[in-house]
PDB file of C-alpha atoms in Angstrom:
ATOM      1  CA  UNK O   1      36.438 -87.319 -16.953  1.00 47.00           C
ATOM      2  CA  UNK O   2      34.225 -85.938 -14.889  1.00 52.00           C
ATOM      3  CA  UNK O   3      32.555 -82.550 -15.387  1.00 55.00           C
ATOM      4  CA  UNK O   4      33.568 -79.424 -12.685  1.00 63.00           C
ATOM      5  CA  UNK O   5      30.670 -78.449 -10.582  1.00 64.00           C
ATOM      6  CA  UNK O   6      29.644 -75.061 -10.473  1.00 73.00           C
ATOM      7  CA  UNK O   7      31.521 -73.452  -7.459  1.00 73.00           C
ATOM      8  CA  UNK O   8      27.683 -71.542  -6.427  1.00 69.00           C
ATOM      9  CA  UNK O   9      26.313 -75.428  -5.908  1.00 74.00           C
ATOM     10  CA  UNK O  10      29.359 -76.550  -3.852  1.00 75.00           C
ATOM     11  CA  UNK O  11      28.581 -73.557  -2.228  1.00 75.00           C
ATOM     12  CA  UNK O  12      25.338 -73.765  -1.566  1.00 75.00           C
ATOM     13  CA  UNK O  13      26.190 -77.574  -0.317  1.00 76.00           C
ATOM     14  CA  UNK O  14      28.071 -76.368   2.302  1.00 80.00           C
ATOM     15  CA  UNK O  15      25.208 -74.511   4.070  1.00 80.00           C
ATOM     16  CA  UNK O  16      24.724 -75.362   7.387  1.00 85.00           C
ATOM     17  CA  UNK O  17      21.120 -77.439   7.456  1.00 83.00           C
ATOM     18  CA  UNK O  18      20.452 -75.917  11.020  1.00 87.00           C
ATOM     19  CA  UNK O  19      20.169 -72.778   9.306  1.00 86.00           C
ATOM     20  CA  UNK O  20      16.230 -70.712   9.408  1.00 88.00           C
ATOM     21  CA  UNK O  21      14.814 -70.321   6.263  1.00 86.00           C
ATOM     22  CA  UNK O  22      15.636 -66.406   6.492  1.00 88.00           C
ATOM     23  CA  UNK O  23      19.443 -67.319   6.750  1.00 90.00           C
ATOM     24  CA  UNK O  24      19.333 -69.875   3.907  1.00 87.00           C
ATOM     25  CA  UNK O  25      18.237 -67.457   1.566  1.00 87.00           C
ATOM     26  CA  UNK O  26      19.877 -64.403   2.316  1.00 90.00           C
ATOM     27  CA  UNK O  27      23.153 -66.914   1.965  1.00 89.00           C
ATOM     28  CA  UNK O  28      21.810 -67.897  -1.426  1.00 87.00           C
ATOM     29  CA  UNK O  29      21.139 -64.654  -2.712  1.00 87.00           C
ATOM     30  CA  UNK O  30      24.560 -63.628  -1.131  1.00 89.00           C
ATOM     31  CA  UNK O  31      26.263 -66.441  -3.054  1.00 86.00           C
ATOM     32  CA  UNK O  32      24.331 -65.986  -6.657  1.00 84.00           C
ATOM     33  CA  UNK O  33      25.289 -62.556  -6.474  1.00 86.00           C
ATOM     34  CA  UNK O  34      28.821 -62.730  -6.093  1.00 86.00           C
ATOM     35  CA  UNK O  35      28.769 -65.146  -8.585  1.00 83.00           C
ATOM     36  CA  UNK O  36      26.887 -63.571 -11.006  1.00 82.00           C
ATOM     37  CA  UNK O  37      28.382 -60.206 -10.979  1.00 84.00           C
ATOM     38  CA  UNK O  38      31.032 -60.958 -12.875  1.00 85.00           C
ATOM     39  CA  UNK O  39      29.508 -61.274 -16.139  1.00 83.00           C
ATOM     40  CA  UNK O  40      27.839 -58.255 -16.113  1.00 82.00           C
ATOM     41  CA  UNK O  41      31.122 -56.791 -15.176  1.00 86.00           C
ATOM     42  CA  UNK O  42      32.797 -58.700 -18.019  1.00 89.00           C
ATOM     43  CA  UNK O  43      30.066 -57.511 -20.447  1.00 85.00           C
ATOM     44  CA  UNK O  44      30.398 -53.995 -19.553  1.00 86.00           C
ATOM     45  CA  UNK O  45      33.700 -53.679 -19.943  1.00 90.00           C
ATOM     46  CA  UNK O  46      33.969 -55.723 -23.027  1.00 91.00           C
ATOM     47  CA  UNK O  47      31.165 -53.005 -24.274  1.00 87.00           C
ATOM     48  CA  UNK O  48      33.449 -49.756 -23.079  1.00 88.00           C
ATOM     49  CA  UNK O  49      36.205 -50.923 -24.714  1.00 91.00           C
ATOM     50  CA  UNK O  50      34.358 -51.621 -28.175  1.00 90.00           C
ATOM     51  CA  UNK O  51      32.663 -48.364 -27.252  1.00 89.00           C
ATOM     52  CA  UNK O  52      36.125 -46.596 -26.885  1.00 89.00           C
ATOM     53  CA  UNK O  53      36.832 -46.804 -31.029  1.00 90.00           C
ATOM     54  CA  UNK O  54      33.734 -45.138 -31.903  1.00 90.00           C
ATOM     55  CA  UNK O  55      33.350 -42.054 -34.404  1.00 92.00           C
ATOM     56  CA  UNK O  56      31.666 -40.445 -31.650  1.00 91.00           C
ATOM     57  CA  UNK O  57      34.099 -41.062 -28.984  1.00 91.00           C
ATOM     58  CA  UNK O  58      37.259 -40.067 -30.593  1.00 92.00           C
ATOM     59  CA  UNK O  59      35.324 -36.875 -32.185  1.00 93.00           C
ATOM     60  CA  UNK O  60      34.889 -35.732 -28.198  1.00 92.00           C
ATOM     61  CA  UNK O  61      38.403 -36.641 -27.318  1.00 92.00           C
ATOM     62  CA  UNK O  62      39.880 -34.362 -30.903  1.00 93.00           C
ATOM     63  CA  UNK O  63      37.448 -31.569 -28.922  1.00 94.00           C
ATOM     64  CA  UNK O  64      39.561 -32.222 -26.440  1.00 93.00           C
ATOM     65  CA  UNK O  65      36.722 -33.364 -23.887  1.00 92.00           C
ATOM     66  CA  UNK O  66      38.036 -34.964 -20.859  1.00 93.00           C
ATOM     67  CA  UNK O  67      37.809 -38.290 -19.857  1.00 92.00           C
ATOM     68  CA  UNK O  68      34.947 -38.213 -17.333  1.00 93.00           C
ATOM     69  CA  UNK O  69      33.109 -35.802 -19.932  1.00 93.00           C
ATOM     70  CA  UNK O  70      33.657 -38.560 -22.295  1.00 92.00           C
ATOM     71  CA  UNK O  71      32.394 -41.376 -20.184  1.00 90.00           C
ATOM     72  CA  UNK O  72      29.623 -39.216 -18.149  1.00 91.00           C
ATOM     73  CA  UNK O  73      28.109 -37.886 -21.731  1.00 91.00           C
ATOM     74  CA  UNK O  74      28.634 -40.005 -24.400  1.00 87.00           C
ATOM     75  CA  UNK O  75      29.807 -43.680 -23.396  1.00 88.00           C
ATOM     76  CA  UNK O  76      27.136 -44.169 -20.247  1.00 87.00           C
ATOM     77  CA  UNK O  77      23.825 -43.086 -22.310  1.00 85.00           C
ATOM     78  CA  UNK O  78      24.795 -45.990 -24.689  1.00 82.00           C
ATOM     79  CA  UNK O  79      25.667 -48.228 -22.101  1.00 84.00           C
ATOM     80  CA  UNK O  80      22.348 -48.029 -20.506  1.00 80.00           C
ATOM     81  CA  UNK O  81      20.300 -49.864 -22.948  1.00 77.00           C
ATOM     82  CA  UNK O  82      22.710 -52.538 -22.544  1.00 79.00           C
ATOM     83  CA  UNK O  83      23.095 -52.590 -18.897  1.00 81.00           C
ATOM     84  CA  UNK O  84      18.914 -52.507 -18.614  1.00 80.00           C
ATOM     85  CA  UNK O  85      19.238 -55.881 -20.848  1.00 80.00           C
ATOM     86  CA  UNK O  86      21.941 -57.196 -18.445  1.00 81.00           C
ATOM     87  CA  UNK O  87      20.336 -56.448 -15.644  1.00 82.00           C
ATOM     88  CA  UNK O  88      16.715 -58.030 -16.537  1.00 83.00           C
ATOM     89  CA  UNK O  89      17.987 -60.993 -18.196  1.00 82.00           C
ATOM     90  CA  UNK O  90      19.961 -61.608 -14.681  1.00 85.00           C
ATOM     91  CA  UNK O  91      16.888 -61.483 -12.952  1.00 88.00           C
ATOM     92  CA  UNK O  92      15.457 -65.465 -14.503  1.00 90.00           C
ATOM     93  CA  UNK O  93      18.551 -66.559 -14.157  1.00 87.00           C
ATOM     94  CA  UNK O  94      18.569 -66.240 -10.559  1.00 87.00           C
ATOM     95  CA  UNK O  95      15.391 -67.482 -10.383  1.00 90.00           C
ATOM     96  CA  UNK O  96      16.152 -70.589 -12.465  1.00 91.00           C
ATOM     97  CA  UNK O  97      19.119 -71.312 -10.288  1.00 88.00           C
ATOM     98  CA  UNK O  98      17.255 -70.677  -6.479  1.00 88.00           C
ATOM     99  CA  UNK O  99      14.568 -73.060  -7.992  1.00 90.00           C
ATOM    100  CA  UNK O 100      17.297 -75.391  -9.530  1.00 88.00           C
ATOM    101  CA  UNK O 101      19.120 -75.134  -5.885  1.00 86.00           C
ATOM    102  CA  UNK O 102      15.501 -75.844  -3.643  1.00 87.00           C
ATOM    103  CA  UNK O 103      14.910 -78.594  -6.110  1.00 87.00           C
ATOM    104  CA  UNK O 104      18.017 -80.250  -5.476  1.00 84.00           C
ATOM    105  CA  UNK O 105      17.430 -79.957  -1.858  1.00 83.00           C
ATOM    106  CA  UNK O 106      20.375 -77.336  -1.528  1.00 82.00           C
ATOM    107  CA  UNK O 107      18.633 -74.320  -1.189  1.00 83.00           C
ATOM    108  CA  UNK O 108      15.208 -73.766   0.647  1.00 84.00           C
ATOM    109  CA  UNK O 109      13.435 -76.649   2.556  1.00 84.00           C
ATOM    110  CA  UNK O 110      10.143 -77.114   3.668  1.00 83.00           C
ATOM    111  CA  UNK O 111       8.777 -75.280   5.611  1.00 85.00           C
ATOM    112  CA  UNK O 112      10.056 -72.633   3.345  1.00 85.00           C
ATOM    113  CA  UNK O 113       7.483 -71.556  -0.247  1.00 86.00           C
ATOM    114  CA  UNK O 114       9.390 -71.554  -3.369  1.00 88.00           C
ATOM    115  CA  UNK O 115       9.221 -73.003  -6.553  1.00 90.00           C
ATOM    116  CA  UNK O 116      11.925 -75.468  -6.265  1.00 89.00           C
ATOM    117  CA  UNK O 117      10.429 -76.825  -2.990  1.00 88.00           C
ATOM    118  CA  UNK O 118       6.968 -76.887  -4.363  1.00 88.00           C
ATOM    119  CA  UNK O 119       8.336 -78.857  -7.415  1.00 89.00           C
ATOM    120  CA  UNK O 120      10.424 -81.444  -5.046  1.00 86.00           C
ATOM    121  CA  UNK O 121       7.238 -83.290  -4.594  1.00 82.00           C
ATOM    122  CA  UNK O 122       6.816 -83.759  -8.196  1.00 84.00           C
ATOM    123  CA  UNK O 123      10.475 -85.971  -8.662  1.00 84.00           C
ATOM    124  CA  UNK O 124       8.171 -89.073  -7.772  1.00 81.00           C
ATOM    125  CA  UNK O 125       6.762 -90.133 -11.273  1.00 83.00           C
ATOM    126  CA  UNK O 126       3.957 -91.776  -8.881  1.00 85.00           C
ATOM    127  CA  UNK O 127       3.057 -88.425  -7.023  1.00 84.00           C
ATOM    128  CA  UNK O 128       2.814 -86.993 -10.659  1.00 84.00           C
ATOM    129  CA  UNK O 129       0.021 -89.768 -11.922  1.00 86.00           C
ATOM    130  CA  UNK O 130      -1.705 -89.463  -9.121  1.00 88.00           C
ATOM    131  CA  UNK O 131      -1.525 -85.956  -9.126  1.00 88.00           C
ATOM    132  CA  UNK O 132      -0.661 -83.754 -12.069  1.00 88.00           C
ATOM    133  CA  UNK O 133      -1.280 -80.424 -11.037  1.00 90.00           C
ATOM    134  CA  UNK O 134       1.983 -80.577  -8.774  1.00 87.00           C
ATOM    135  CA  UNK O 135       3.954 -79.349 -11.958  1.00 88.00           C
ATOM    136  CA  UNK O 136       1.936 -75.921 -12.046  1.00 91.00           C
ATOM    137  CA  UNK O 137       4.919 -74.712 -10.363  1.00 91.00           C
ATOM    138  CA  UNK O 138       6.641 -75.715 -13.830  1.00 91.00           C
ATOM    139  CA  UNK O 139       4.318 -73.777 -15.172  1.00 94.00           C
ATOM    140  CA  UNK O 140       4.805 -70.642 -13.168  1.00 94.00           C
ATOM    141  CA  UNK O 141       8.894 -70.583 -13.275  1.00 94.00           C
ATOM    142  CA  UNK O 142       8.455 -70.829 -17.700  1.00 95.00           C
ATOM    143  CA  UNK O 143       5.622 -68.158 -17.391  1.00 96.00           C
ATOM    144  CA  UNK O 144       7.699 -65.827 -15.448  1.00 95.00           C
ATOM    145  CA  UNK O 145      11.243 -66.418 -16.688  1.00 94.00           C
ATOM    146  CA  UNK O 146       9.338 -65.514 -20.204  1.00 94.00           C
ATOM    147  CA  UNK O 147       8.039 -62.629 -19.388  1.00 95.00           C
ATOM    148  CA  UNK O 148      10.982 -61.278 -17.846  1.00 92.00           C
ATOM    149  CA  UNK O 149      12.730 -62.144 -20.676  1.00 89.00           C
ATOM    150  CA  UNK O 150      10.073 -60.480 -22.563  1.00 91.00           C
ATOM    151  CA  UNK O 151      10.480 -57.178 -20.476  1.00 90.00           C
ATOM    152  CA  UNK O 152      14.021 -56.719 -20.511  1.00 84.00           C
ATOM    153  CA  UNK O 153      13.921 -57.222 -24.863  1.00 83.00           C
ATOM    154  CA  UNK O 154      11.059 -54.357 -24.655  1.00 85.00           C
ATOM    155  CA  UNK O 155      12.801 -51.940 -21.973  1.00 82.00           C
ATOM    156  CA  UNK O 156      16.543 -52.290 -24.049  1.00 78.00           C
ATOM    157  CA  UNK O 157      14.213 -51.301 -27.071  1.00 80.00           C
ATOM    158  CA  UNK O 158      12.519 -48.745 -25.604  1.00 81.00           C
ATOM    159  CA  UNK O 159      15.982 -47.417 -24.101  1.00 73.00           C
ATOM    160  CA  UNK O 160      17.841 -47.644 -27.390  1.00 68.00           C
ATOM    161  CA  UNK O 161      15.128 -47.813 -30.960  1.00 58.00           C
ATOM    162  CA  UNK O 162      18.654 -47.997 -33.219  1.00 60.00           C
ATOM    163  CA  UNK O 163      19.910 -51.408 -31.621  1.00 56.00           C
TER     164      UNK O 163
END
């Protein structure tokens, strides 16, 4: 059988090629983004609910703390170091998938600068022998998904020592 295709590169097929580069993006942003919300959102909520049969949590609601006091005091704070990781660790992947996307040829075209566009040249194995340094943009997508990666393991650290 054949496999589904993800429903943001169907979308991003269906882009109009007369499109400026301006438009192109702001659709593909548009479309990662709806798209990608909802794991966060599913995360989160998966997290409150876990969050909801903690000592701590029932302790404020015996006090008889209401629910916003409850949420706003003591579920949000640990939340946050979660959410931070979430949020940073969303960052590559959006990267990884506009690159993936200009690669294909469904997201930005030349005359347009981004990785994926820069690293179209190098599907020709004969471009590549003849000139190697066209996977530096390789390079530079690793590098930086790495060290976002890297920044978003350090800030939920920072944010929460105990996790």
């Amino acid at each position: 059988s054949i496999p589904p295709i993800p429903i943001w590169l169907a979308l991003t097929a269906a882009l109009p090629r007369t499109w400026s580069v301006e438009q192109t993006y702001l659709a593909i942003t548009v479309i990662l983004a709806l798209i990608g919300w909802t794991t966060l959102g599913r995360e989160v909520r998966g997290r409150f609910l876990s969050l909801r049969e903690e000592d701590f949590v029932v302790a404020a609601k015996l006090s008889g703390s209401s629910q916003m006091r409850i949420v706003f005091r003591h579920m949000l704070p640990s939340m946050s170091s979660h959410i931070i990781a979430a949020m940073t660790l969303a960052i590559p992947v959006m990267i990884i998938n506009e690159t993936f996307l200009s690669f294909l040829g469904l997201g930005l075209r030349p005359p347009a600068i981004s990785w994926g566009v820069l690293l179209q040249e190098a599907q020709n194995l004969q471009s590549i022998a003849l000139a190697p340094w066209l996977l530096l943009p390789c390079l530079a997508v690793i590098v930086t998904v790495l060290a976002l990666n890297i920044l978003g393991d350090g800030l939920r650290d920072a944010s929460d020592p105990y996790h």
